[in-house]
Amino acid sequence: MRILVMNPNTTASMTSSIRATATTAAAPGTEIIATEPLWGPESIEGHFEGYLSAAAVLDRLATLDLSFDALVMAGFGEPGREGAQELLDVPVLDITESAAQMAMMLGHAYGIVTTLDRAVPQIRDRLLTAGLLQRCAAVRGTGLGVLELEEDVERTVEVIIETAREVVRGGAEVICLGCGGMAGLQEKVAAALGVPVVDGVAAAVKFAEAVVGLGLTTSTGRSFAPPRPKVIGSWPLSAHLSPGRAQGSPRHTAFSAQTSGI
């Protein structure tokens, strides 16, 4: 089984940490491939950058000449997952819903610790849309920017623990790490808190293995049917900006066959 893990920002060092966490979580025989978009924001901290990232991720998927059995989208609370579900014929999981779903199997109420406070409404909206908000005790920002997470890991862990303690006091029985850039920190945080801590990247990888193992994939019966064939100007964008870096059309989607050459 081969799982593609997509970092939604263009910071390669973050892709490396996400890859390491996904590889550690994967079962023997599961191959993890991690990548990031060819263009877009270096970090995502708001709706504007989130929508840019969504387009960049879809562009990357539309030009990636690589076979895989499932896609894990490693952005927490950002848009674009539904577009990937339409584009691909393999299961698509994002770390927000995967973390929350796993947390609800471990406790009555869960909480999320994320980066900046401005990310909180986006995450809450995502949980609401997914039907997962009712059992969320709180979503709390640490005040750390996405790129700050890598600057001083020990300080990052301390701030996450401090914020998570407040969330636990507010009723959370399980903590979710609310950013792909926090991947790999769950053990240190859990040791300090004494409650389960779920890393979304690891959770999504395990769910992807289960879905593929059961022979299941996204329903195309209605909501996530393949895009209708039509002209999309300058699509894929990366083929026009940097022709040498585009790698052909995806092998997984009827959409590629419908729009090839446009």
PDB file of C-alpha atoms in Angstrom:
ATOM      1  CA  MET A   1       0.000   0.000   0.000  1.00  0.00           C
ATOM      2  CA  ARG A   2       1.259   3.463  -0.880  1.00  0.00           C
ATOM      3  CA  ILE A   3      -0.065   6.575   0.879  1.00  0.00           C
ATOM      4  CA  LEU A   4       0.606  10.089  -0.396  1.00  0.00           C
ATOM      5  CA  VAL A   5       0.806  12.685   2.369  1.00  0.00           C
ATOM      6  CA  MET A   6       0.356  16.265   1.183  1.00  0.00           C
ATOM      7  CA  ASN A   7       1.766  19.146   3.193  1.00  0.00           C
ATOM      8  CA  PRO A   8      -0.419  22.091   2.130  1.00  0.00           C
ATOM      9  CA  ASN A   9       2.341  24.684   2.500  1.00  0.00           C
ATOM     10  CA  THR A  10       5.632  24.965   0.613  1.00  0.00           C
ATOM     11  CA  THR A  11       7.988  24.593   3.599  1.00  0.00           C
ATOM     12  CA  ALA A  12      10.065  21.500   2.807  1.00  0.00           C
ATOM     13  CA  SER A  13      11.340  21.062   6.369  1.00  0.00           C
ATOM     14  CA  MET A  14       7.740  20.721   7.558  1.00  0.00           C
ATOM     15  CA  THR A  15       7.119  18.133   4.854  1.00  0.00           C
ATOM     16  CA  SER A  16      10.069  16.174   6.256  1.00  0.00           C
ATOM     17  CA  SER A  17       8.649  16.180   9.809  1.00  0.00           C
ATOM     18  CA  ILE A  18       5.221  15.163   8.521  1.00  0.00           C
ATOM     19  CA  ARG A  19       6.818  12.359   6.489  1.00  0.00           C
ATOM     20  CA  ALA A  20       8.692  11.093   9.550  1.00  0.00           C
ATOM     21  CA  THR A  21       5.536  10.992  11.671  1.00  0.00           C
ATOM     22  CA  ALA A  22       3.525   9.296   8.929  1.00  0.00           C
ATOM     23  CA  THR A  23       6.251   6.701   8.393  1.00  0.00           C
ATOM     24  CA  THR A  24       6.419   5.917  12.110  1.00  0.00           C
ATOM     25  CA  ALA A  25       2.642   5.450  12.247  1.00  0.00           C
ATOM     26  CA  ALA A  26       2.428   3.323   9.106  1.00  0.00           C
ATOM     27  CA  ALA A  27       2.187  -0.453   9.291  1.00  0.00           C
ATOM     28  CA  PRO A  28       4.909  -2.662   7.803  1.00  0.00           C
ATOM     29  CA  GLY A  29       4.403  -2.798   4.063  1.00  0.00           C
ATOM     30  CA  THR A  30       2.886   0.699   3.833  1.00  0.00           C
ATOM     31  CA  GLU A  31       4.985   3.126   1.808  1.00  0.00           C
ATOM     32  CA  ILE A  32       4.727   6.803   2.697  1.00  0.00           C
ATOM     33  CA  ILE A  33       5.397   9.460   0.066  1.00  0.00           C
ATOM     34  CA  ALA A  34       5.236  13.086   1.215  1.00  0.00           C
ATOM     35  CA  THR A  35       5.275  16.218  -0.888  1.00  0.00           C
ATOM     36  CA  GLU A  36       4.142  19.841  -0.965  1.00  0.00           C
ATOM     37  CA  PRO A  37       2.704  22.163  -3.651  1.00  0.00           C
ATOM     38  CA  LEU A  38       4.984  23.666  -6.285  1.00  0.00           C
ATOM     39  CA  TRP A  39       3.744  27.158  -5.418  1.00  0.00           C
ATOM     40  CA  GLY A  40       1.717  28.833  -2.685  1.00  0.00           C
ATOM     41  CA  PRO A  41       2.233  30.171   0.861  1.00  0.00           C
ATOM     42  CA  GLU A  42       5.086  29.006   3.073  1.00  0.00           C
ATOM     43  CA  SER A  43       2.580  28.654   5.908  1.00  0.00           C
ATOM     44  CA  ILE A  44      -1.203  28.909   6.204  1.00  0.00           C
ATOM     45  CA  GLU A  45      -2.602  31.284   8.791  1.00  0.00           C
ATOM     46  CA  GLY A  46      -5.977  32.478   7.617  1.00  0.00           C
ATOM     47  CA  HIS A  47      -8.629  32.095   4.959  1.00  0.00           C
ATOM     48  CA  PHE A  48      -6.721  33.908   2.192  1.00  0.00           C
ATOM     49  CA  GLU A  49      -3.684  31.642   2.459  1.00  0.00           C
ATOM     50  CA  GLY A  50      -5.943  28.638   2.985  1.00  0.00           C
ATOM     51  CA  TYR A  51      -7.747  29.127  -0.314  1.00  0.00           C
ATOM     52  CA  LEU A  52      -4.484  29.779  -2.145  1.00  0.00           C
ATOM     53  CA  SER A  53      -3.142  26.563  -0.664  1.00  0.00           C
ATOM     54  CA  ALA A  54      -6.240  24.616  -1.700  1.00  0.00           C
ATOM     55  CA  ALA A  55      -5.725  25.662  -5.322  1.00  0.00           C
ATOM     56  CA  ALA A  56      -2.006  24.880  -5.131  1.00  0.00           C
ATOM     57  CA  VAL A  57      -2.650  21.438  -3.657  1.00  0.00           C
ATOM     58  CA  LEU A  58      -5.191  20.586  -6.357  1.00  0.00           C
ATOM     59  CA  ASP A  59      -2.737  21.845  -8.972  1.00  0.00           C
ATOM     60  CA  ARG A  60      -0.048  19.571  -7.528  1.00  0.00           C
ATOM     61  CA  LEU A  61      -2.383  16.578  -7.525  1.00  0.00           C
ATOM     62  CA  ALA A  62      -3.399  17.292 -11.117  1.00  0.00           C
ATOM     63  CA  THR A  63       0.229  17.208 -12.318  1.00  0.00           C
ATOM     64  CA  LEU A  64       1.691  14.458 -10.126  1.00  0.00           C
ATOM     65  CA  ASP A  65       2.558  11.402 -12.224  1.00  0.00           C
ATOM     66  CA  LEU A  66       2.576   8.954  -9.360  1.00  0.00           C
ATOM     67  CA  SER A  67       0.378   6.040  -8.316  1.00  0.00           C
ATOM     68  CA  PHE A  68      -0.902   5.845  -4.735  1.00  0.00           C
ATOM     69  CA  ASP A  69      -3.699   4.122  -2.862  1.00  0.00           C
ATOM     70  CA  ALA A  70      -4.828   6.941  -0.562  1.00  0.00           C
ATOM     71  CA  LEU A  71      -4.196  10.620   0.058  1.00  0.00           C
ATOM     72  CA  VAL A  72      -3.699  12.225   3.474  1.00  0.00           C
ATOM     73  CA  MET A  73      -4.055  16.009   3.489  1.00  0.00           C
ATOM     74  CA  ALA A  74      -1.940  17.353   6.336  1.00  0.00           C
ATOM     75  CA  GLY A  75      -3.497  20.795   6.813  1.00  0.00           C
ATOM     76  CA  PHE A  76      -5.601  21.342   9.939  1.00  0.00           C
ATOM     77  CA  GLY A  77      -8.901  23.069   9.239  1.00  0.00           C
ATOM     78  CA  GLU A  78      -8.033  24.263   5.753  1.00  0.00           C
ATOM     79  CA  PRO A  79     -10.194  23.953   2.617  1.00  0.00           C
ATOM     80  CA  GLY A  80      -9.532  21.778  -0.417  1.00  0.00           C
ATOM     81  CA  ARG A  81     -10.258  18.256   0.790  1.00  0.00           C
ATOM     82  CA  GLU A  82     -13.582  18.063  -1.024  1.00  0.00           C
ATOM     83  CA  GLY A  83     -11.950  19.121  -4.292  1.00  0.00           C
ATOM     84  CA  ALA A  84      -9.392  16.350  -3.941  1.00  0.00           C
ATOM     85  CA  GLN A  85     -12.199  13.868  -3.328  1.00  0.00           C
ATOM     86  CA  GLU A  86     -13.744  14.855  -6.646  1.00  0.00           C
ATOM     87  CA  LEU A  87     -10.403  14.814  -8.445  1.00  0.00           C
ATOM     88  CA  LEU A  88      -9.139  11.414  -7.275  1.00  0.00           C
ATOM     89  CA  ASP A  89     -10.596   7.932  -7.245  1.00  0.00           C
ATOM     90  CA  VAL A  90      -8.705   6.888  -4.100  1.00  0.00           C
ATOM     91  CA  PRO A  91      -9.703   7.605  -0.471  1.00  0.00           C
ATOM     92  CA  VAL A  92      -8.886  11.136   0.726  1.00  0.00           C
ATOM     93  CA  LEU A  93      -8.500  11.822   4.446  1.00  0.00           C
ATOM     94  CA  ASP A  94      -7.623  15.058   6.192  1.00  0.00           C
ATOM     95  CA  ILE A  95      -5.949  15.346   9.567  1.00  0.00           C
ATOM     96  CA  THR A  96      -8.653  17.516  11.153  1.00  0.00           C
ATOM     97  CA  GLU A  97     -11.479  15.025  10.865  1.00  0.00           C
ATOM     98  CA  SER A  98      -9.176  12.040  11.429  1.00  0.00           C
ATOM     99  CA  ALA A  99      -7.844  13.483  14.696  1.00  0.00           C
ATOM    100  CA  ALA A 100     -11.326  14.353  15.970  1.00  0.00           C
ATOM    101  CA  GLN A 101     -12.811  11.000  14.988  1.00  0.00           C
ATOM    102  CA  MET A 102     -10.033   9.110  16.751  1.00  0.00           C
ATOM    103  CA  ALA A 103     -10.250  11.354  19.823  1.00  0.00           C
ATOM    104  CA  MET A 104     -13.972  10.626  20.168  1.00  0.00           C
ATOM    105  CA  MET A 105     -13.156   6.914  20.335  1.00  0.00           C
ATOM    106  CA  LEU A 106     -10.926   7.604  23.345  1.00  0.00           C
ATOM    107  CA  GLY A 107     -12.956  10.002  25.484  1.00  0.00           C
ATOM    108  CA  HIS A 108     -16.313  11.720  25.809  1.00  0.00           C
ATOM    109  CA  ALA A 109     -15.004  15.206  24.965  1.00  0.00           C
ATOM    110  CA  TYR A 110     -11.885  16.284  23.126  1.00  0.00           C
ATOM    111  CA  GLY A 111     -10.026  19.553  22.717  1.00  0.00           C
ATOM    112  CA  ILE A 112      -7.707  20.964  20.067  1.00  0.00           C
ATOM    113  CA  VAL A 113      -4.514  22.945  20.584  1.00  0.00           C
ATOM    114  CA  THR A 114      -3.496  24.879  17.495  1.00  0.00           C
ATOM    115  CA  THR A 115      -1.240  27.743  16.429  1.00  0.00           C
ATOM    116  CA  LEU A 116      -2.565  31.309  16.284  1.00  0.00           C
ATOM    117  CA  ASP A 117      -5.918  32.288  17.738  1.00  0.00           C
ATOM    118  CA  ARG A 118      -7.091  33.355  14.274  1.00  0.00           C
ATOM    119  CA  ALA A 119      -7.055  29.677  13.251  1.00  0.00           C
ATOM    120  CA  VAL A 120      -9.685  28.779  15.860  1.00  0.00           C
ATOM    121  CA  PRO A 121     -12.792  29.870  13.869  1.00  0.00           C
ATOM    122  CA  GLN A 122     -11.577  28.009  10.769  1.00  0.00           C
ATOM    123  CA  ILE A 123     -11.093  24.819  12.747  1.00  0.00           C
ATOM    124  CA  ARG A 124     -14.464  25.158  14.477  1.00  0.00           C
ATOM    125  CA  ASP A 125     -16.147  25.717  11.108  1.00  0.00           C
ATOM    126  CA  ARG A 126     -14.467  22.583   9.743  1.00  0.00           C
ATOM    127  CA  LEU A 127     -15.614  20.531  12.722  1.00  0.00           C
ATOM    128  CA  LEU A 128     -19.141  21.917  12.416  1.00  0.00           C
ATOM    129  CA  THR A 129     -19.334  21.027   8.718  1.00  0.00           C
ATOM    130  CA  ALA A 130     -18.070  17.524   9.514  1.00  0.00           C
ATOM    131  CA  GLY A 131     -20.571  17.040  12.348  1.00  0.00           C
ATOM    132  CA  LEU A 132     -17.794  16.748  14.935  1.00  0.00           C
ATOM    133  CA  LEU A 133     -18.131  19.984  16.899  1.00  0.00           C
ATOM    134  CA  GLN A 134     -20.670  18.826  19.479  1.00  0.00           C
ATOM    135  CA  ARG A 135     -18.138  16.801  21.468  1.00  0.00           C
ATOM    136  CA  CYS A 136     -15.335  19.362  21.174  1.00  0.00           C
ATOM    137  CA  ALA A 137     -14.737  20.987  24.561  1.00  0.00           C
ATOM    138  CA  ALA A 138     -12.523  23.757  23.180  1.00  0.00           C
ATOM    139  CA  VAL A 139     -10.218  24.853  20.394  1.00  0.00           C
ATOM    140  CA  ARG A 140      -7.395  26.968  21.773  1.00  0.00           C
ATOM    141  CA  GLY A 141      -4.491  28.767  20.095  1.00  0.00           C
ATOM    142  CA  THR A 142      -0.968  28.733  21.515  1.00  0.00           C
ATOM    143  CA  GLY A 143      -0.002  32.096  20.007  1.00  0.00           C
ATOM    144  CA  LEU A 144       2.752  30.420  17.984  1.00  0.00           C
ATOM    145  CA  GLY A 145       2.876  30.958  14.229  1.00  0.00           C
ATOM    146  CA  VAL A 146       3.199  27.893  12.025  1.00  0.00           C
ATOM    147  CA  LEU A 147       6.833  28.580  11.139  1.00  0.00           C
ATOM    148  CA  GLU A 148       7.673  29.299  14.792  1.00  0.00           C
ATOM    149  CA  LEU A 149       6.875  25.687  15.672  1.00  0.00           C
ATOM    150  CA  GLU A 150      10.196  24.551  14.203  1.00  0.00           C
ATOM    151  CA  GLU A 151      12.384  27.344  15.621  1.00  0.00           C
ATOM    152  CA  ASP A 152      12.642  26.021  19.185  1.00  0.00           C
ATOM    153  CA  VAL A 153      10.998  22.621  19.583  1.00  0.00           C
ATOM    154  CA  GLU A 154      11.415  22.495  23.361  1.00  0.00           C
ATOM    155  CA  ARG A 155       9.686  25.848  23.772  1.00  0.00           C
ATOM    156  CA  THR A 156       7.002  24.739  21.324  1.00  0.00           C
ATOM    157  CA  VAL A 157       6.295  21.649  23.420  1.00  0.00           C
ATOM    158  CA  GLU A 158       6.151  23.726  26.611  1.00  0.00           C
ATOM    159  CA  VAL A 159       3.652  26.157  25.115  1.00  0.00           C
ATOM    160  CA  ILE A 160       1.511  23.333  23.734  1.00  0.00           C
ATOM    161  CA  ILE A 161       1.469  21.640  27.144  1.00  0.00           C
ATOM    162  CA  GLU A 162       0.559  24.862  28.924  1.00  0.00           C
ATOM    163  CA  THR A 163      -2.304  25.527  26.504  1.00  0.00           C
ATOM    164  CA  ALA A 164      -3.466  21.916  26.567  1.00  0.00           C
ATOM    165  CA  ARG A 165      -3.687  21.972  30.368  1.00  0.00           C
ATOM    166  CA  GLU A 166      -6.195  24.814  30.116  1.00  0.00           C
ATOM    167  CA  VAL A 167      -8.221  22.802  27.608  1.00  0.00           C
ATOM    168  CA  VAL A 168      -8.187  19.745  29.881  1.00  0.00           C
ATOM    169  CA  ARG A 169      -9.345  21.888  32.811  1.00  0.00           C
ATOM    170  CA  GLY A 170     -12.196  22.975  30.544  1.00  0.00           C
ATOM    171  CA  GLY A 171     -13.431  19.404  30.194  1.00  0.00           C
ATOM    172  CA  ALA A 172     -11.382  17.804  27.407  1.00  0.00           C
ATOM    173  CA  GLU A 173     -10.436  14.168  28.044  1.00  0.00           C
ATOM    174  CA  VAL A 174      -8.357  13.854  24.866  1.00  0.00           C
ATOM    175  CA  ILE A 175      -6.157  16.460  23.155  1.00  0.00           C
ATOM    176  CA  CYS A 176      -5.660  16.785  19.383  1.00  0.00           C
ATOM    177  CA  LEU A 177      -2.605  18.578  18.009  1.00  0.00           C
ATOM    178  CA  GLY A 178      -4.131  21.133  15.650  1.00  0.00           C
ATOM    179  CA  CYS A 179      -1.415  21.664  13.053  1.00  0.00           C
ATOM    180  CA  GLY A 180       0.562  19.420  10.729  1.00  0.00           C
ATOM    181  CA  GLY A 181       3.667  21.252  11.946  1.00  0.00           C
ATOM    182  CA  MET A 182       3.098  19.720  15.406  1.00  0.00           C
ATOM    183  CA  ALA A 183       3.541  16.214  14.000  1.00  0.00           C
ATOM    184  CA  GLY A 184       5.723  14.024  16.171  1.00  0.00           C
ATOM    185  CA  LEU A 185       5.203  15.963  19.420  1.00  0.00           C
ATOM    186  CA  GLN A 186       2.320  13.884  20.755  1.00  0.00           C
ATOM    187  CA  GLU A 187       4.351  11.616  23.054  1.00  0.00           C
ATOM    188  CA  LYS A 188       6.035  14.469  24.924  1.00  0.00           C
ATOM    189  CA  VAL A 189       2.741  16.301  25.343  1.00  0.00           C
ATOM    190  CA  ALA A 190       0.899  13.169  26.488  1.00  0.00           C
ATOM    191  CA  ALA A 191       3.587  12.363  29.058  1.00  0.00           C
ATOM    192  CA  ALA A 192       3.121  15.779  30.659  1.00  0.00           C
ATOM    193  CA  LEU A 193      -0.685  15.820  30.535  1.00  0.00           C
ATOM    194  CA  GLY A 194      -1.623  12.294  31.502  1.00  0.00           C
ATOM    195  CA  VAL A 195      -4.401  12.139  28.866  1.00  0.00           C
ATOM    196  CA  PRO A 196      -4.326  10.716  25.315  1.00  0.00           C
ATOM    197  CA  VAL A 197      -2.887  13.070  22.686  1.00  0.00           C
ATOM    198  CA  VAL A 198      -3.796  12.454  19.046  1.00  0.00           C
ATOM    199  CA  ASP A 199      -1.587  13.556  16.178  1.00  0.00           C
ATOM    200  CA  GLY A 200      -3.728  14.081  13.093  1.00  0.00           C
ATOM    201  CA  VAL A 201      -1.090  12.894  10.618  1.00  0.00           C
ATOM    202  CA  ALA A 202      -0.679   9.574  12.418  1.00  0.00           C
ATOM    203  CA  ALA A 203      -4.445   9.168  12.832  1.00  0.00           C
ATOM    204  CA  ALA A 204      -5.123   9.866   9.150  1.00  0.00           C
ATOM    205  CA  VAL A 205      -2.485   7.352   8.059  1.00  0.00           C
ATOM    206  CA  LYS A 206      -4.059   4.629  10.208  1.00  0.00           C
ATOM    207  CA  PHE A 207      -7.554   5.448   8.932  1.00  0.00           C
ATOM    208  CA  ALA A 208      -6.240   5.436   5.351  1.00  0.00           C
ATOM    209  CA  GLU A 209      -4.739   1.986   5.869  1.00  0.00           C
ATOM    210  CA  ALA A 210      -8.060   0.741   7.248  1.00  0.00           C
ATOM    211  CA  VAL A 211     -10.157   2.205   4.417  1.00  0.00           C
ATOM    212  CA  VAL A 212      -7.849   0.854   1.713  1.00  0.00           C
ATOM    213  CA  GLY A 213      -7.619  -2.494   3.498  1.00  0.00           C
ATOM    214  CA  LEU A 214     -11.406  -2.793   3.441  1.00  0.00           C
ATOM    215  CA  GLY A 215     -11.479  -2.030  -0.275  1.00  0.00           C
ATOM    216  CA  LEU A 216     -13.418   1.212   0.213  1.00  0.00           C
ATOM    217  CA  THR A 217     -13.105   4.630  -1.357  1.00  0.00           C
ATOM    218  CA  THR A 218     -15.010   7.909  -1.702  1.00  0.00           C
ATOM    219  CA  SER A 219     -18.580   7.665  -2.951  1.00  0.00           C
ATOM    220  CA  THR A 220     -19.067   9.299  -6.334  1.00  0.00           C
ATOM    221  CA  GLY A 221     -22.826   8.921  -6.251  1.00  0.00           C
ATOM    222  CA  ARG A 222     -23.573  12.560  -5.542  1.00  0.00           C
ATOM    223  CA  SER A 223     -21.496  15.043  -3.517  1.00  0.00           C
ATOM    224  CA  PHE A 224     -18.073  13.951  -4.751  1.00  0.00           C
ATOM    225  CA  ALA A 225     -18.792  12.952  -8.326  1.00  0.00           C
ATOM    226  CA  PRO A 226     -15.902  13.744 -10.703  1.00  0.00           C
ATOM    227  CA  PRO A 227     -15.883  17.331 -12.037  1.00  0.00           C
ATOM    228  CA  ARG A 228     -17.866  17.810 -15.217  1.00  0.00           C
ATOM    229  CA  PRO A 229     -15.697  18.209 -18.326  1.00  0.00           C
ATOM    230  CA  LYS A 230     -15.195  21.839 -19.261  1.00  0.00           C
ATOM    231  CA  VAL A 231     -12.484  24.266 -20.276  1.00  0.00           C
ATOM    232  CA  ILE A 232     -10.506  25.613 -17.320  1.00  0.00           C
ATOM    233  CA  GLY A 233      -8.248  28.427 -18.432  1.00  0.00           C
ATOM    234  CA  SER A 234      -4.523  28.001 -17.736  1.00  0.00           C
ATOM    235  CA  TRP A 235      -5.113  24.771 -15.812  1.00  0.00           C
ATOM    236  CA  PRO A 236      -3.023  23.297 -14.368  1.00  0.00           C
ATOM    237  CA  LEU A 237      -1.349  26.539 -13.403  1.00  0.00           C
ATOM    238  CA  SER A 238       2.045  25.034 -12.608  1.00  0.00           C
ATOM    239  CA  ALA A 239       2.362  23.769 -16.185  1.00  0.00           C
ATOM    240  CA  HIS A 240       2.216  27.384 -17.363  1.00  0.00           C
ATOM    241  CA  LEU A 241       4.385  28.919 -14.647  1.00  0.00           C
ATOM    242  CA  SER A 242       7.071  26.256 -14.704  1.00  0.00           C
ATOM    243  CA  PRO A 243       6.629  23.767 -17.554  1.00  0.00           C
ATOM    244  CA  GLY A 244       9.714  21.764 -16.601  1.00  0.00           C
ATOM    245  CA  ARG A 245       8.370  21.013 -13.134  1.00  0.00           C
ATOM    246  CA  ALA A 246       4.937  19.728 -14.152  1.00  0.00           C
ATOM    247  CA  GLN A 247       4.971  15.943 -14.327  1.00  0.00           C
ATOM    248  CA  GLY A 248       2.013  15.043 -16.501  1.00  0.00           C
ATOM    249  CA  SER A 249      -1.548  14.158 -15.551  1.00  0.00           C
ATOM    250  CA  PRO A 250      -2.757  12.172 -12.544  1.00  0.00           C
ATOM    251  CA  ARG A 251      -3.445   8.485 -13.039  1.00  0.00           C
ATOM    252  CA  HIS A 252      -6.295   8.350 -10.582  1.00  0.00           C
ATOM    253  CA  THR A 253      -9.001  10.554 -11.983  1.00  0.00           C
ATOM    254  CA  ALA A 254     -11.490  10.662 -14.804  1.00  0.00           C
ATOM    255  CA  PHE A 255     -11.123  14.443 -14.572  1.00  0.00           C
ATOM    256  CA  SER A 256      -7.576  14.201 -15.966  1.00  0.00           C
ATOM    257  CA  ALA A 257      -8.784  12.339 -19.025  1.00  0.00           C
ATOM    258  CA  GLN A 258     -11.572  14.836 -19.562  1.00  0.00           C
ATOM    259  CA  THR A 259      -9.363  17.916 -19.386  1.00  0.00           C
ATOM    260  CA  SER A 260      -6.057  16.615 -20.721  1.00  0.00           C
ATOM    261  CA  GLY A 261      -4.463  19.154 -23.010  1.00  0.00           C
ATOM    262  CA  ILE A 262      -6.672  22.078 -21.931  1.00  0.00           C
TER     263      ILE A 262
END
